[in-house]
Amino acid sequence: MHTIESKKKLIARVRRIRGQLEAVERALEGEHGCAEVLQTVTSARGALNGLVGELIEGHIRTHVVDPERTTAPQREAVEELVQIVRAYVK
């Protein structure tokens, strides 16, 4: 499974996201301005969206399509779908 193979990398991403969320909490507790809080939240959301995109891409490439049995047109369709997902979660 792609999540097991990428476990270290995915956990590192989750830990970075946790750090970003903790920064949001610190900003709120420190009564920072709303623009600064919003920027921090936006950064955390972008990181979380990146994680979701990576997980969806891995799912498509591992579970939706059999890499050993796909034809060239199917591979092109997979690449197109992955690009759409990346753009959507950006």
mmCIF file of C-alpha atoms in Angstrom:
data_model
loop_
_atom_site.group_PDB
_atom_site.id
_atom_site.type_symbol
_atom_site.label_atom_id
_atom_site.label_comp_id
_atom_site.label_asym_id
_atom_site.label_seq_id
_atom_site.Cartn_x
_atom_site.Cartn_y
_atom_site.Cartn_z
ATOM 1 C CA MET A 1 0.000 0.000 0.000
ATOM 2 C CA HIS A 2 1.244 3.445 -0.879
ATOM 3 C CA THR A 3 0.690 4.853 2.621
ATOM 4 C CA ILE A 4 2.869 2.147 4.152
ATOM 5 C CA GLU A 5 5.611 2.631 1.566
ATOM 6 C CA SER A 6 5.584 6.411 2.138
ATOM 7 C CA LYS A 7 4.974 6.229 5.872
ATOM 8 C CA LYS A 8 8.033 8.226 7.000
ATOM 9 C CA LYS A 9 7.436 10.965 4.461
ATOM 10 C CA LEU A 10 3.720 11.215 5.254
ATOM 11 C CA ILE A 11 4.303 11.309 9.010
ATOM 12 C CA ALA A 12 6.886 14.063 8.548
ATOM 13 C CA ARG A 13 4.289 16.063 6.604
ATOM 14 C CA VAL A 14 1.674 15.515 9.294
ATOM 15 C CA ARG A 15 4.134 16.707 11.943
ATOM 16 C CA ARG A 16 4.835 19.876 9.951
ATOM 17 C CA ILE A 17 1.099 20.471 9.639
ATOM 18 C CA ARG A 18 0.711 19.927 13.388
ATOM 19 C CA GLY A 19 3.378 22.575 13.932
ATOM 20 C CA GLN A 20 1.500 24.976 11.681
ATOM 21 C CA LEU A 21 -1.742 24.366 13.560
ATOM 22 C CA GLU A 22 0.063 24.955 16.844
ATOM 23 C CA ALA A 23 1.270 28.263 15.369
ATOM 24 C CA VAL A 24 -2.374 29.175 14.687
ATOM 25 C CA GLU A 25 -3.218 28.398 18.291
ATOM 26 C CA ARG A 26 -0.275 30.487 19.547
ATOM 27 C CA ALA A 27 -1.307 33.387 17.315
ATOM 28 C CA LEU A 28 -4.845 33.281 18.681
ATOM 29 C CA GLU A 29 -3.694 32.966 22.273
ATOM 30 C CA GLY A 30 -1.217 35.787 21.723
ATOM 31 C CA GLU A 31 -4.018 37.955 20.364
ATOM 32 C CA HIS A 32 -2.246 38.572 17.084
ATOM 33 C CA GLY A 33 -4.014 40.551 14.416
ATOM 34 C CA CYS A 34 -6.595 38.866 12.227
ATOM 35 C CA ALA A 35 -4.455 39.263 9.082
ATOM 36 C CA GLU A 36 -1.582 37.386 10.711
ATOM 37 C CA VAL A 37 -3.899 34.651 12.004
ATOM 38 C CA LEU A 38 -5.515 34.298 8.585
ATOM 39 C CA GLN A 39 -2.109 34.003 6.916
ATOM 40 C CA THR A 40 -1.093 31.282 9.363
ATOM 41 C CA VAL A 41 -4.363 29.407 8.827
ATOM 42 C CA THR A 42 -3.951 29.723 5.058
ATOM 43 C CA SER A 43 -0.485 28.206 5.258
ATOM 44 C CA ALA A 44 -1.763 25.291 7.330
ATOM 45 C CA ARG A 45 -4.657 24.747 4.929
ATOM 46 C CA GLY A 46 -2.255 24.703 1.975
ATOM 47 C CA ALA A 47 -0.086 22.115 3.696
ATOM 48 C CA LEU A 48 -3.106 19.964 4.510
ATOM 49 C CA ASN A 49 -4.372 20.258 0.927
ATOM 50 C CA GLY A 50 -0.947 19.155 -0.291
ATOM 51 C CA LEU A 51 -1.152 16.077 1.916
ATOM 52 C CA VAL A 52 -4.637 15.277 0.634
ATOM 53 C CA GLY A 53 -3.418 15.658 -2.951
ATOM 54 C CA GLU A 54 -0.510 13.328 -2.340
ATOM 55 C CA LEU A 55 -2.752 10.701 -0.753
ATOM 56 C CA ILE A 56 -5.289 10.891 -3.586
ATOM 57 C CA GLU A 57 -2.534 10.636 -6.191
ATOM 58 C CA GLY A 58 -1.100 7.570 -4.479
ATOM 59 C CA HIS A 59 -4.545 6.025 -4.297
ATOM 60 C CA ILE A 60 -5.159 6.597 -8.000
ATOM 61 C CA ARG A 61 -1.783 5.220 -9.036
ATOM 62 C CA THR A 62 -1.961 2.207 -6.699
ATOM 63 C CA HIS A 63 -5.597 1.206 -6.347
ATOM 64 C CA VAL A 64 -7.593 2.728 -9.184
ATOM 65 C CA VAL A 65 -5.264 1.750 -12.009
ATOM 66 C CA ASP A 66 -3.186 -1.391 -12.298
ATOM 67 C CA PRO A 67 0.218 -0.037 -13.360
ATOM 68 C CA GLU A 68 1.163 -3.339 -14.981
ATOM 69 C CA ARG A 69 -1.944 -3.524 -17.155
ATOM 70 C CA THR A 70 -2.535 0.044 -18.232
ATOM 71 C CA THR A 71 -2.323 1.074 -21.838
ATOM 72 C CA ALA A 72 -0.742 4.285 -23.068
ATOM 73 C CA PRO A 73 -4.133 6.061 -23.336
ATOM 74 C CA GLN A 74 -5.003 4.965 -19.793
ATOM 75 C CA ARG A 75 -1.660 6.251 -18.496
ATOM 76 C CA GLU A 76 -2.355 9.590 -20.173
ATOM 77 C CA ALA A 77 -5.812 9.686 -18.558
ATOM 78 C CA VAL A 78 -4.262 8.909 -15.168
ATOM 79 C CA GLU A 79 -1.746 11.735 -15.564
ATOM 80 C CA GLU A 80 -4.543 14.099 -16.568
ATOM 81 C CA LEU A 81 -6.616 13.083 -13.541
ATOM 82 C CA VAL A 82 -3.641 13.520 -11.199
ATOM 83 C CA GLN A 83 -3.005 17.016 -12.610
ATOM 84 C CA ILE A 84 -6.669 17.930 -12.096
ATOM 85 C CA VAL A 85 -6.579 16.699 -8.510
ATOM 86 C CA ARG A 86 -3.372 18.651 -7.832
ATOM 87 C CA ALA A 87 -4.898 21.826 -9.243
ATOM 88 C CA TYR A 88 -8.115 21.316 -7.292
ATOM 89 C CA VAL A 89 -6.501 20.865 -3.889
ATOM 90 C CA LYS A 90 -3.975 23.651 -4.418
#
